[in-house]
CSV table of N, CA and C in Angstrom, one decimal:
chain,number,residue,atom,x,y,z
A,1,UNK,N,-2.2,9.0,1.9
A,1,UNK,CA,-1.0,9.1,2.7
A,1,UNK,C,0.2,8.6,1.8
A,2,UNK,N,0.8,9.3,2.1
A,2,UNK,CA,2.7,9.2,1.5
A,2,UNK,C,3.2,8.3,2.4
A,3,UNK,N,3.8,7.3,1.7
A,3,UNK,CA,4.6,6.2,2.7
A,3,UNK,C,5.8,5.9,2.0
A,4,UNK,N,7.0,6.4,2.1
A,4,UNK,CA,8.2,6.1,1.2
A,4,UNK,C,8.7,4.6,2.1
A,5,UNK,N,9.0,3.7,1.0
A,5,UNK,CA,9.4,2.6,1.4
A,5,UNK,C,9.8,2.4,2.1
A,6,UNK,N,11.4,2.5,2.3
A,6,UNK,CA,12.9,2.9,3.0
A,6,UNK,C,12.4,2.9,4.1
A,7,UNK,N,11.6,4.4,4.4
A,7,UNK,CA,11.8,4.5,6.0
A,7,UNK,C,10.3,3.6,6.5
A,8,UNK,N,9.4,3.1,5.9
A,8,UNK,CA,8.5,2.3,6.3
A,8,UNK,C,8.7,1.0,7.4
A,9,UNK,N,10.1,0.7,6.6
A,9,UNK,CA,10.9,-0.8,7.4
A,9,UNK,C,11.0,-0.6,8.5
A,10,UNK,N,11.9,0.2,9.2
A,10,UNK,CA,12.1,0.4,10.3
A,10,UNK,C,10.5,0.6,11.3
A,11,UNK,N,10.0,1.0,11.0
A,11,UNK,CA,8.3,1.6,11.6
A,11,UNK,C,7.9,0.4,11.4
A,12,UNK,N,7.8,-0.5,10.7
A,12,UNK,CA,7.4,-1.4,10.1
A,12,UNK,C,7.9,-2.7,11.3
A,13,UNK,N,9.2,-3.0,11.3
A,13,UNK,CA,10.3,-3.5,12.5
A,13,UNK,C,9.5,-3.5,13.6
A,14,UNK,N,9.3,-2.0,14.1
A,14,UNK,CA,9.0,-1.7,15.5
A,14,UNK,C,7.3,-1.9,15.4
A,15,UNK,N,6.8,-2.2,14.9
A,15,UNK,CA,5.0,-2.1,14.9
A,15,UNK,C,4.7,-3.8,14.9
A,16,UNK,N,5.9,-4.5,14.1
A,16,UNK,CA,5.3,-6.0,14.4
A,16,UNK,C,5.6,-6.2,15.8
A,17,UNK,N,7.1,-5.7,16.4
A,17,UNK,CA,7.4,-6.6,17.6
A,17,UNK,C,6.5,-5.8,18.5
A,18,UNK,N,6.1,-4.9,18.2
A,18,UNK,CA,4.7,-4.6,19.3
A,18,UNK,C,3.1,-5.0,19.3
A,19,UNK,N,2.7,-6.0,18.0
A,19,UNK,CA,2.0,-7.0,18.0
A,19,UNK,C,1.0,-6.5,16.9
A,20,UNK,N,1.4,-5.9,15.7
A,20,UNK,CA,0.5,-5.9,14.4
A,20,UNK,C,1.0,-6.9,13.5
A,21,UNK,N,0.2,-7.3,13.3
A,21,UNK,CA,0.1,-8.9,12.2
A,21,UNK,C,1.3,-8.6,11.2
A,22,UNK,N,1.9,-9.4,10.7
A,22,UNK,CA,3.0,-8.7,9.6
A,22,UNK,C,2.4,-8.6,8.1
A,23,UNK,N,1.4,-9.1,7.8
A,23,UNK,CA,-0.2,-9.0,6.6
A,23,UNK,C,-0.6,-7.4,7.0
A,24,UNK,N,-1.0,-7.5,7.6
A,24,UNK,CA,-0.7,-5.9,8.0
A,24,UNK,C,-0.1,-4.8,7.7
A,25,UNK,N,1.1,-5.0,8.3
A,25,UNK,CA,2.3,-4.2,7.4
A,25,UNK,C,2.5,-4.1,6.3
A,26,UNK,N,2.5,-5.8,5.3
A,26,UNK,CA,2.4,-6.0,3.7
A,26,UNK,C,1.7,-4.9,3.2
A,27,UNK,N,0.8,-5.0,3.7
A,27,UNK,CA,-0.5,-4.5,3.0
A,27,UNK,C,-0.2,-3.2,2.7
A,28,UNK,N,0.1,-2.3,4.4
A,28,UNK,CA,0.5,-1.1,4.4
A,28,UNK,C,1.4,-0.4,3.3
A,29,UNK,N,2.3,-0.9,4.1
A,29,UNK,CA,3.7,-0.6,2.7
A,29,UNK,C,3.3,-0.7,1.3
A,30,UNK,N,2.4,-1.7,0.7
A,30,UNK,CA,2.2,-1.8,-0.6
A,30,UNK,C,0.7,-1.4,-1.3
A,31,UNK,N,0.4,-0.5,0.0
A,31,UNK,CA,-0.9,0.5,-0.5
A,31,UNK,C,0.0,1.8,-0.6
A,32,UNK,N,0.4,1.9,0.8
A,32,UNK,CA,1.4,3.5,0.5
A,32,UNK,C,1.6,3.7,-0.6
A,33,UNK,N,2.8,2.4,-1.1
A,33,UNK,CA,3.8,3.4,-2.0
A,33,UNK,C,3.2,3.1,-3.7
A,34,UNK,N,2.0,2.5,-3.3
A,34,UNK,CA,1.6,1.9,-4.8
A,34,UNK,C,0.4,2.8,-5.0
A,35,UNK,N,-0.2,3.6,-4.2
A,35,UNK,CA,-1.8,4.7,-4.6
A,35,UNK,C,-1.0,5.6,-3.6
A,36,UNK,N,-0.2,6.4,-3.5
A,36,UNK,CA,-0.1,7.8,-2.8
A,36,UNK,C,-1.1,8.8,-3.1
A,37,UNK,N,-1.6,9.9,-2.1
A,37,UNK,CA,-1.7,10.9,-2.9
A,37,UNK,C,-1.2,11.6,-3.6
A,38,UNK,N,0.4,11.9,-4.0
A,38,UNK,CA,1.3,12.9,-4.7
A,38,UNK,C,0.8,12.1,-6.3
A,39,UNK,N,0.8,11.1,-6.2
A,39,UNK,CA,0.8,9.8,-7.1
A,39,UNK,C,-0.3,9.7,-8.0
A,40,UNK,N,-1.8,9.5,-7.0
A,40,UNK,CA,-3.2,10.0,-7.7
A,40,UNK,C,-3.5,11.2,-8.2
A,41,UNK,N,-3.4,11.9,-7.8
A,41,UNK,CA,-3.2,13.0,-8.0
A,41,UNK,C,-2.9,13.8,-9.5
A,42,UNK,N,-1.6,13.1,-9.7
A,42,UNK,CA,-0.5,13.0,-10.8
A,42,UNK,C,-1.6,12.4,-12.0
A,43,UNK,N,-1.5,11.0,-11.4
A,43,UNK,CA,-2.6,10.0,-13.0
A,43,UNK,C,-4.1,11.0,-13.3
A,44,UNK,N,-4.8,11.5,-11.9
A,44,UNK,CA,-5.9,12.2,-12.3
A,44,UNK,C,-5.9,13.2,-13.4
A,45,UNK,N,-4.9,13.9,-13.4
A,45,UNK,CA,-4.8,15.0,-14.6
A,45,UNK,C,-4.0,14.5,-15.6
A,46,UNK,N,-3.6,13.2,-15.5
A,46,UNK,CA,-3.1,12.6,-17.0
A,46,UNK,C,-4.7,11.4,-17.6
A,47,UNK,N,-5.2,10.9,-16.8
A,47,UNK,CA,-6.5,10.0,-17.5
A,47,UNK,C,-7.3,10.6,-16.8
A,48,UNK,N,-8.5,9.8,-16.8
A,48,UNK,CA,-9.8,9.9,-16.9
A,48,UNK,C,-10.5,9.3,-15.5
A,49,UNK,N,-11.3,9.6,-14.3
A,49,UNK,CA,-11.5,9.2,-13.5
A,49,UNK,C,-11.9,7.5,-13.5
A,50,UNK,N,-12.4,7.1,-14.1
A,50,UNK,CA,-12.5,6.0,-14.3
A,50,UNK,C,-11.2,5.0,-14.0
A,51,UNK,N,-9.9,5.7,-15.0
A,51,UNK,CA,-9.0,4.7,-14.7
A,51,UNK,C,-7.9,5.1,-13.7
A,52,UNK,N,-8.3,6.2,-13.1
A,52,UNK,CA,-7.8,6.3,-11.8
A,52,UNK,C,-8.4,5.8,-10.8
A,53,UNK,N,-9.5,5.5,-10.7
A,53,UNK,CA,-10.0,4.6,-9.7
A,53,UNK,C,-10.5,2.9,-10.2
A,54,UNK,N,-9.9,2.5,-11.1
A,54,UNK,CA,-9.6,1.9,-11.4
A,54,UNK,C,-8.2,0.8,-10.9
A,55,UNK,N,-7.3,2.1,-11.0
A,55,UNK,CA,-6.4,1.9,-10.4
A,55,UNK,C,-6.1,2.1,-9.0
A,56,UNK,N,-6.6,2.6,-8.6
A,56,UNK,CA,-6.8,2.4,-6.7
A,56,UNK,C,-7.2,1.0,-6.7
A,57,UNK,N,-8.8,0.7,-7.5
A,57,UNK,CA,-8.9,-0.2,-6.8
A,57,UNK,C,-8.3,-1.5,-6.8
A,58,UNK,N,-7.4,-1.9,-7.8
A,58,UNK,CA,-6.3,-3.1,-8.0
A,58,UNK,C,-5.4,-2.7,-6.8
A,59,UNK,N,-5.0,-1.2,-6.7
A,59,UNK,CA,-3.4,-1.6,-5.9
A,59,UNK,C,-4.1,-2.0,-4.4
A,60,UNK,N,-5.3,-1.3,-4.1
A,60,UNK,CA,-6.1,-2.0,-2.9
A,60,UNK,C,-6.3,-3.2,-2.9
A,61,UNK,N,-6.8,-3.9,-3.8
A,61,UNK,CA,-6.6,-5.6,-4.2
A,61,UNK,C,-5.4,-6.2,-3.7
A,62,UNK,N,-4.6,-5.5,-4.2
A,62,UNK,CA,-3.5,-6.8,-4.3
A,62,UNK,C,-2.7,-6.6,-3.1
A,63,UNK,N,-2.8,-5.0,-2.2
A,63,UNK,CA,-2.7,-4.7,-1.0
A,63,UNK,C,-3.1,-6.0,0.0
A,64,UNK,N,-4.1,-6.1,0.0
A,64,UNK,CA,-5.2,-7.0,0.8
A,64,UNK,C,-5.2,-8.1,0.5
A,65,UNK,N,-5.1,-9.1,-0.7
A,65,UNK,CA,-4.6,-10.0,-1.0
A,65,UNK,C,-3.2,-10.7,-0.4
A,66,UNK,N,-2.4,-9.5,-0.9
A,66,UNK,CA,-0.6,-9.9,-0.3
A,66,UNK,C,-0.9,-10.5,1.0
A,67,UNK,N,-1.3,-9.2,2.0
A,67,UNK,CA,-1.6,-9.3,3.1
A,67,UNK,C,-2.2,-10.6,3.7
A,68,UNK,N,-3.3,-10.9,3.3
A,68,UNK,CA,-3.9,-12.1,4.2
A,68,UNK,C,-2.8,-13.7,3.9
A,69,UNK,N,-2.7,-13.4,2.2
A,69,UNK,CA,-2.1,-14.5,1.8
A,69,UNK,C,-0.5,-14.6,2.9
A,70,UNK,N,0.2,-13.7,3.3
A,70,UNK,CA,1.3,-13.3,3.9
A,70,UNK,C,0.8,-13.9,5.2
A,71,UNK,N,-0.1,-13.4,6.1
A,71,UNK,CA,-0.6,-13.8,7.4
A,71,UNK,C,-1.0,-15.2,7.7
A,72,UNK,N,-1.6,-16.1,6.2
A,72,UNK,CA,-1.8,-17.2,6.3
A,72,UNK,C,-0.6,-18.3,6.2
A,73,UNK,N,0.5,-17.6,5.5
A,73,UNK,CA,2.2,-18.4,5.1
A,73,UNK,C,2.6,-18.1,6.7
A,74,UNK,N,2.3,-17.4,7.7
A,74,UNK,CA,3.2,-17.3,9.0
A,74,UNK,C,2.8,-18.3,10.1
């Protein structure tokens, strides 16, 4: 999924005050715009599958990480 930053906030705004955790949203926002598919896609026919899933699997990391770490500071 494509998630351009910018307009994430706003959706982002309206999804916490309707009661999604804001670790949640972190996470969202900085899986979107950090493993898109336009994006995977892109790396796959410049490297090697290896370090494209490689690289999913960090920006999923630190997705999930931000996140909880974010949920537990609130």
């Amino acid at each position: 999924m494509y998630i351009r930053t910018e307009t994430m906030i706003p959706i982002a705004s309206i999804l916490i005050t309707k009661g999604i955790a804001p670790g949640v949203m972190i996470a969202l926002i900085l899986g979107g715009a950090g493993a898109s598919i336009p994006e995977v896609s892109l790396l796959s026919s410049i490297f090697k599958k290896k370090m494209v899933a490689a690289f999913v699997l960090c920006i999923f990391a630190v997705a999930t990480i931000t996140g909880y770490i974010f949920n537990m500071t609130l």
